Amino acid sequence: MIEYIKELSARDEEELRKTIRELLRQSCILETKYDAAKGTFKDNPRYGFCMRHREFLTDYFQVMGLELVYDPQDHFFRLTGQGAGSERFGETSTLLVLLMKLIYRDKILGQGLKATVTNLEEIRRYGSETGILTRKLAEREVAEALSLMKTHQMIELPCAIADVEDKTPIYLYHTINVFCSGAAIGQLCRKYGIKEEADENA
């Protein structure tokens, strides 16, 4: 590994450090990111770096007891294993992830990939209709859940989390389907009588 790093240019060595830090912090790197200001998707250069140095990164994280998973269908890298950031989801955050998974599924089936946008108002409506949300969530709980989902590349926001209002668009990435443990989501699906197709990719 040391020899591999020595052979890199100074620029690539710095990019390698940034990529490792990014994966450890957010656990996912997507091929494209949504640019809320322009309303379009743009290429993520970090994804290309992962592709070029995939073998080294896989070996590096393996030493740490983590696995770097590459999804060739949906085009993203994801870090998994004990201690990976994606496992730090509390019950309220998991409930909101489940609701967003349901919204994502319904919109993909009904309107296609270009319609994967939701907002807090719609999330609350889904929560009420499914019985998943039986109380009003505190602003702190919502902010914490949104922060986790944004960190782990599940959503994109056009503004700071503190500025998110009922109608603020929340852009859903396909990675919404791979976070939180399958057991946790499956248990919630059974508890609320929801078909577990919503969890098929978790």
mmCIF file of C-alpha atoms in Angstrom:
data_model
loop_
_atom_site.group_PDB
_atom_site.id
_atom_site.type_symbol
_atom_site.label_atom_id
_atom_site.label_comp_id
_atom_site.label_asym_id
_atom_site.label_seq_id
_atom_site.Cartn_x
_atom_site.Cartn_y
_atom_site.Cartn_z
ATOM 1 C CA MET A 1 0.000 0.000 0.000
ATOM 2 C CA ILE A 2 2.811 2.388 0.883
ATOM 3 C CA GLU A 3 4.479 1.769 -2.476
ATOM 4 C CA TYR A 4 1.197 2.440 -4.263
ATOM 5 C CA ILE A 5 0.824 5.789 -2.512
ATOM 6 C CA LYS A 6 4.437 6.732 -3.255
ATOM 7 C CA GLU A 7 3.793 6.270 -6.969
ATOM 8 C CA LEU A 8 0.906 8.744 -6.953
ATOM 9 C CA SER A 9 1.328 12.363 -7.928
ATOM 10 C CA ALA A 10 1.042 14.913 -5.128
ATOM 11 C CA ARG A 11 -2.382 15.879 -6.451
ATOM 12 C CA ASP A 12 -3.648 12.289 -6.575
ATOM 13 C CA GLU A 13 -2.267 11.605 -3.114
ATOM 14 C CA GLU A 14 -4.275 14.520 -1.756
ATOM 15 C CA GLU A 15 -7.353 13.338 -3.664
ATOM 16 C CA LEU A 16 -6.891 9.885 -2.157
ATOM 17 C CA ARG A 17 -6.885 11.329 1.360
ATOM 18 C CA LYS A 18 -10.016 13.365 0.619
ATOM 19 C CA THR A 19 -11.784 10.360 -0.881
ATOM 20 C CA ILE A 20 -11.006 8.167 2.120
ATOM 21 C CA ARG A 21 -12.196 10.868 4.526
ATOM 22 C CA GLU A 22 -15.349 11.363 2.471
ATOM 23 C CA LEU A 23 -16.204 7.665 2.461
ATOM 24 C CA LEU A 24 -15.610 7.375 6.201
ATOM 25 C CA ARG A 25 -17.798 10.411 6.844
ATOM 26 C CA GLN A 26 -20.681 9.873 4.440
ATOM 27 C CA SER A 27 -20.225 6.179 3.484
ATOM 28 C CA CYS A 28 -21.486 6.745 -0.089
ATOM 29 C CA ILE A 29 -20.070 8.332 -3.231
ATOM 30 C CA LEU A 30 -22.471 8.784 -6.150
ATOM 31 C CA GLU A 31 -21.630 9.057 -9.839
ATOM 32 C CA THR A 32 -23.822 12.147 -10.221
ATOM 33 C CA LYS A 33 -25.065 14.730 -7.742
ATOM 34 C CA TYR A 34 -28.134 16.935 -8.023
ATOM 35 C CA ASP A 35 -27.349 20.628 -8.396
ATOM 36 C CA ALA A 36 -30.375 22.204 -6.713
ATOM 37 C CA ALA A 37 -29.447 25.686 -7.919
ATOM 38 C CA LYS A 38 -29.439 24.641 -11.589
ATOM 39 C CA GLY A 39 -32.020 21.872 -11.357
ATOM 40 C CA THR A 40 -29.751 19.374 -13.117
ATOM 41 C CA PHE A 41 -27.447 16.488 -12.289
ATOM 42 C CA LYS A 42 -23.692 16.903 -12.574
ATOM 43 C CA ASP A 43 -20.829 14.412 -12.578
ATOM 44 C CA ASN A 44 -19.100 13.756 -9.274
ATOM 45 C CA PRO A 45 -15.302 13.697 -9.853
ATOM 46 C CA ARG A 46 -14.811 11.745 -6.612
ATOM 47 C CA TYR A 47 -16.686 8.817 -8.174
ATOM 48 C CA GLY A 48 -14.259 8.717 -11.105
ATOM 49 C CA PHE A 49 -11.352 8.722 -8.655
ATOM 50 C CA CYS A 50 -12.884 5.744 -6.841
ATOM 51 C CA MET A 51 -13.196 3.884 -10.133
ATOM 52 C CA ARG A 52 -9.542 4.482 -11.003
ATOM 53 C CA HIS A 53 -8.255 3.478 -7.566
ATOM 54 C CA ARG A 54 -10.948 0.952 -6.694
ATOM 55 C CA GLU A 55 -8.594 -1.966 -5.994
ATOM 56 C CA PHE A 56 -6.405 0.032 -3.603
ATOM 57 C CA LEU A 57 -9.397 1.524 -1.776
ATOM 58 C CA THR A 58 -10.969 -1.924 -1.416
ATOM 59 C CA ASP A 59 -7.777 -3.319 0.143
ATOM 60 C CA TYR A 60 -7.312 -0.239 2.340
ATOM 61 C CA PHE A 61 -10.762 -0.459 3.890
ATOM 62 C CA GLN A 62 -10.535 -4.228 4.202
ATOM 63 C CA VAL A 63 -7.607 -3.752 6.588
ATOM 64 C CA MET A 64 -9.938 -1.580 8.686
ATOM 65 C CA GLY A 65 -12.595 -4.294 8.746
ATOM 66 C CA LEU A 66 -14.804 -2.422 6.287
ATOM 67 C CA GLU A 67 -16.017 -3.333 2.812
ATOM 68 C CA LEU A 68 -16.162 -0.976 -0.140
ATOM 69 C CA VAL A 69 -19.141 -2.094 -2.209
ATOM 70 C CA TYR A 70 -19.538 -1.001 -5.815
ATOM 71 C CA ASP A 71 -23.024 -0.962 -7.335
ATOM 72 C CA PRO A 72 -22.608 -1.130 -11.134
ATOM 73 C CA GLN A 73 -26.336 -0.776 -11.763
ATOM 74 C CA ASP A 74 -27.003 2.385 -9.777
ATOM 75 C CA HIS A 75 -23.434 3.674 -10.050
ATOM 76 C CA PHE A 76 -22.270 4.384 -6.515
ATOM 77 C CA PHE A 77 -19.684 3.229 -3.991
ATOM 78 C CA ARG A 78 -20.762 2.422 -0.465
ATOM 79 C CA LEU A 79 -18.736 1.685 2.643
ATOM 80 C CA THR A 80 -20.240 -1.024 4.859
ATOM 81 C CA GLY A 81 -19.300 -2.929 7.981
ATOM 82 C CA GLN A 82 -19.293 -2.464 11.714
ATOM 83 C CA GLY A 83 -18.582 1.146 12.533
ATOM 84 C CA ALA A 84 -19.586 2.472 9.120
ATOM 85 C CA GLY A 85 -21.500 5.740 9.397
ATOM 86 C CA SER A 86 -24.676 4.335 7.870
ATOM 87 C CA GLU A 87 -25.385 2.337 11.010
ATOM 88 C CA ARG A 88 -25.870 5.341 13.292
ATOM 89 C CA PHE A 89 -29.613 5.769 12.723
ATOM 90 C CA GLY A 90 -32.019 6.177 15.634
ATOM 91 C CA GLU A 91 -35.654 5.071 15.559
ATOM 92 C CA THR A 92 -37.072 8.433 14.432
ATOM 93 C CA SER A 93 -34.530 8.750 11.628
ATOM 94 C CA THR A 94 -35.277 5.170 10.569
ATOM 95 C CA LEU A 95 -39.003 5.958 10.463
ATOM 96 C CA LEU A 96 -38.374 8.945 8.200
ATOM 97 C CA VAL A 97 -36.094 6.870 5.973
ATOM 98 C CA LEU A 98 -38.877 4.290 5.669
ATOM 99 C CA LEU A 99 -41.363 6.993 4.684
ATOM 100 C CA MET A 100 -38.989 8.376 2.069
ATOM 101 C CA LYS A 101 -38.400 4.866 0.718
ATOM 102 C CA LEU A 102 -42.171 4.514 0.284
ATOM 103 C CA ILE A 103 -42.447 7.910 -1.405
ATOM 104 C CA TYR A 104 -39.500 7.108 -3.676
ATOM 105 C CA ARG A 105 -41.025 3.749 -4.637
ATOM 106 C CA ASP A 106 -44.445 5.232 -5.376
ATOM 107 C CA LYS A 107 -43.013 8.052 -7.473
ATOM 108 C CA ILE A 108 -40.664 5.797 -9.427
ATOM 109 C CA LEU A 109 -43.522 3.414 -10.232
ATOM 110 C CA GLY A 110 -45.972 6.185 -11.045
ATOM 111 C CA GLN A 111 -43.997 9.037 -12.552
ATOM 112 C CA GLY A 112 -40.473 7.869 -13.253
ATOM 113 C CA LEU A 113 -37.015 8.993 -12.204
ATOM 114 C CA LYS A 114 -37.616 12.685 -12.838
ATOM 115 C CA ALA A 115 -40.288 12.842 -10.141
ATOM 116 C CA THR A 116 -38.215 11.789 -7.127
ATOM 117 C CA VAL A 117 -38.819 14.969 -5.178
ATOM 118 C CA THR A 118 -40.753 15.280 -1.935
ATOM 119 C CA ASN A 119 -41.170 17.751 0.943
ATOM 120 C CA LEU A 120 -41.951 17.727 4.656
ATOM 121 C CA GLU A 121 -45.653 18.243 4.032
ATOM 122 C CA GLU A 122 -45.838 15.117 1.852
ATOM 123 C CA ILE A 123 -43.722 13.114 4.295
ATOM 124 C CA ARG A 124 -46.093 13.967 7.146
ATOM 125 C CA ARG A 125 -49.081 13.025 4.979
ATOM 126 C CA TYR A 126 -47.555 9.644 4.177
ATOM 127 C CA GLY A 127 -46.748 9.212 7.855
ATOM 128 C CA SER A 128 -50.339 9.909 8.856
ATOM 129 C CA GLU A 129 -51.907 7.744 6.136
ATOM 130 C CA THR A 130 -49.686 4.750 6.902
ATOM 131 C CA GLY A 131 -49.837 5.177 10.674
ATOM 132 C CA ILE A 132 -46.049 5.386 10.829
ATOM 133 C CA LEU A 133 -46.106 8.850 12.402
ATOM 134 C CA THR A 134 -48.495 8.972 15.334
ATOM 135 C CA ARG A 135 -47.197 12.198 16.853
ATOM 136 C CA LYS A 136 -45.820 15.515 15.718
ATOM 137 C CA LEU A 137 -42.064 15.342 15.440
ATOM 138 C CA ALA A 138 -39.982 18.043 17.070
ATOM 139 C CA GLU A 139 -38.014 20.308 14.739
ATOM 140 C CA ARG A 140 -34.836 18.937 16.292
ATOM 141 C CA GLU A 141 -35.806 15.361 15.357
ATOM 142 C CA VAL A 142 -36.574 16.316 11.763
ATOM 143 C CA ALA A 143 -33.360 18.328 11.449
ATOM 144 C CA GLU A 144 -31.311 15.446 12.854
ATOM 145 C CA ALA A 145 -32.868 12.970 10.406
ATOM 146 C CA LEU A 146 -32.364 15.286 7.429
ATOM 147 C CA SER A 147 -28.765 15.885 8.453
ATOM 148 C CA LEU A 148 -28.047 12.149 8.593
ATOM 149 C CA MET A 149 -29.714 11.525 5.243
ATOM 150 C CA LYS A 150 -27.869 14.394 3.580
ATOM 151 C CA THR A 151 -24.546 13.290 5.047
ATOM 152 C CA HIS A 152 -25.030 9.766 3.730
ATOM 153 C CA GLN A 153 -26.038 10.897 0.230
ATOM 154 C CA MET A 154 -29.691 9.872 0.459
ATOM 155 C CA ILE A 155 -31.126 13.335 -0.179
ATOM 156 C CA GLU A 156 -30.155 16.742 -1.522
ATOM 157 C CA LEU A 157 -31.465 20.044 -0.208
ATOM 158 C CA PRO A 158 -31.534 23.464 -1.926
ATOM 159 C CA CYS A 159 -30.827 25.276 1.335
ATOM 160 C CA ALA A 160 -29.465 24.877 4.843
ATOM 161 C CA ILE A 161 -31.341 22.360 6.989
ATOM 162 C CA ALA A 162 -32.400 25.140 9.365
ATOM 163 C CA ASP A 163 -34.149 26.858 6.434
ATOM 164 C CA VAL A 164 -36.147 23.822 5.257
ATOM 165 C CA GLU A 165 -39.886 24.565 5.298
ATOM 166 C CA ASP A 166 -42.991 22.477 4.549
ATOM 167 C CA LYS A 167 -42.816 23.090 0.784
ATOM 168 C CA THR A 168 -39.029 23.052 0.386
ATOM 169 C CA PRO A 169 -38.133 20.399 -2.222
ATOM 170 C CA ILE A 170 -36.205 17.407 -0.932
ATOM 171 C CA TYR A 171 -34.496 15.519 -3.754
ATOM 172 C CA LEU A 172 -34.305 11.759 -3.200
ATOM 173 C CA TYR A 173 -31.344 9.710 -4.406
ATOM 174 C CA HIS A 174 -31.722 6.006 -5.204
ATOM 175 C CA THR A 175 -29.415 5.296 -2.252
ATOM 176 C CA ILE A 176 -32.460 5.857 -0.024
ATOM 177 C CA ASN A 177 -33.079 2.153 -0.685
ATOM 178 C CA VAL A 178 -29.822 0.849 0.771
ATOM 179 C CA PHE A 179 -29.598 2.524 4.169
ATOM 180 C CA CYS A 180 -30.640 1.359 7.612
ATOM 181 C CA SER A 181 -30.442 -2.350 8.309
ATOM 182 C CA GLY A 182 -32.846 -4.623 6.468
ATOM 183 C CA ALA A 183 -33.940 -6.060 9.810
ATOM 184 C CA ALA A 184 -34.834 -2.624 11.210
ATOM 185 C CA ILE A 185 -36.803 -1.580 8.135
ATOM 186 C CA GLY A 186 -38.435 -5.014 7.851
ATOM 187 C CA GLN A 187 -39.559 -4.838 11.469
ATOM 188 C CA LEU A 188 -41.128 -1.420 10.882
ATOM 189 C CA CYS A 189 -42.847 -2.644 7.706
ATOM 190 C CA ARG A 190 -44.403 -5.545 9.606
ATOM 191 C CA LYS A 191 -45.346 -3.318 12.524
ATOM 192 C CA TYR A 192 -47.261 -0.912 10.298
ATOM 193 C CA GLY A 193 -48.587 -3.501 7.852
ATOM 194 C CA ILE A 194 -46.556 -2.205 4.906
ATOM 195 C CA LYS A 195 -45.586 -4.502 2.045
ATOM 196 C CA GLU A 196 -41.877 -5.204 2.334
ATOM 197 C CA GLU A 197 -41.174 -4.504 -1.337
ATOM 198 C CA ALA A 198 -40.184 -1.100 0.026
ATOM 199 C CA ASP A 199 -37.298 -2.857 1.731
ATOM 200 C CA GLU A 200 -36.143 -5.165 -1.021
ATOM 201 C CA ASN A 201 -32.885 -3.268 -1.563
ATOM 202 C CA ALA A 202 -32.056 -2.450 2.040
#
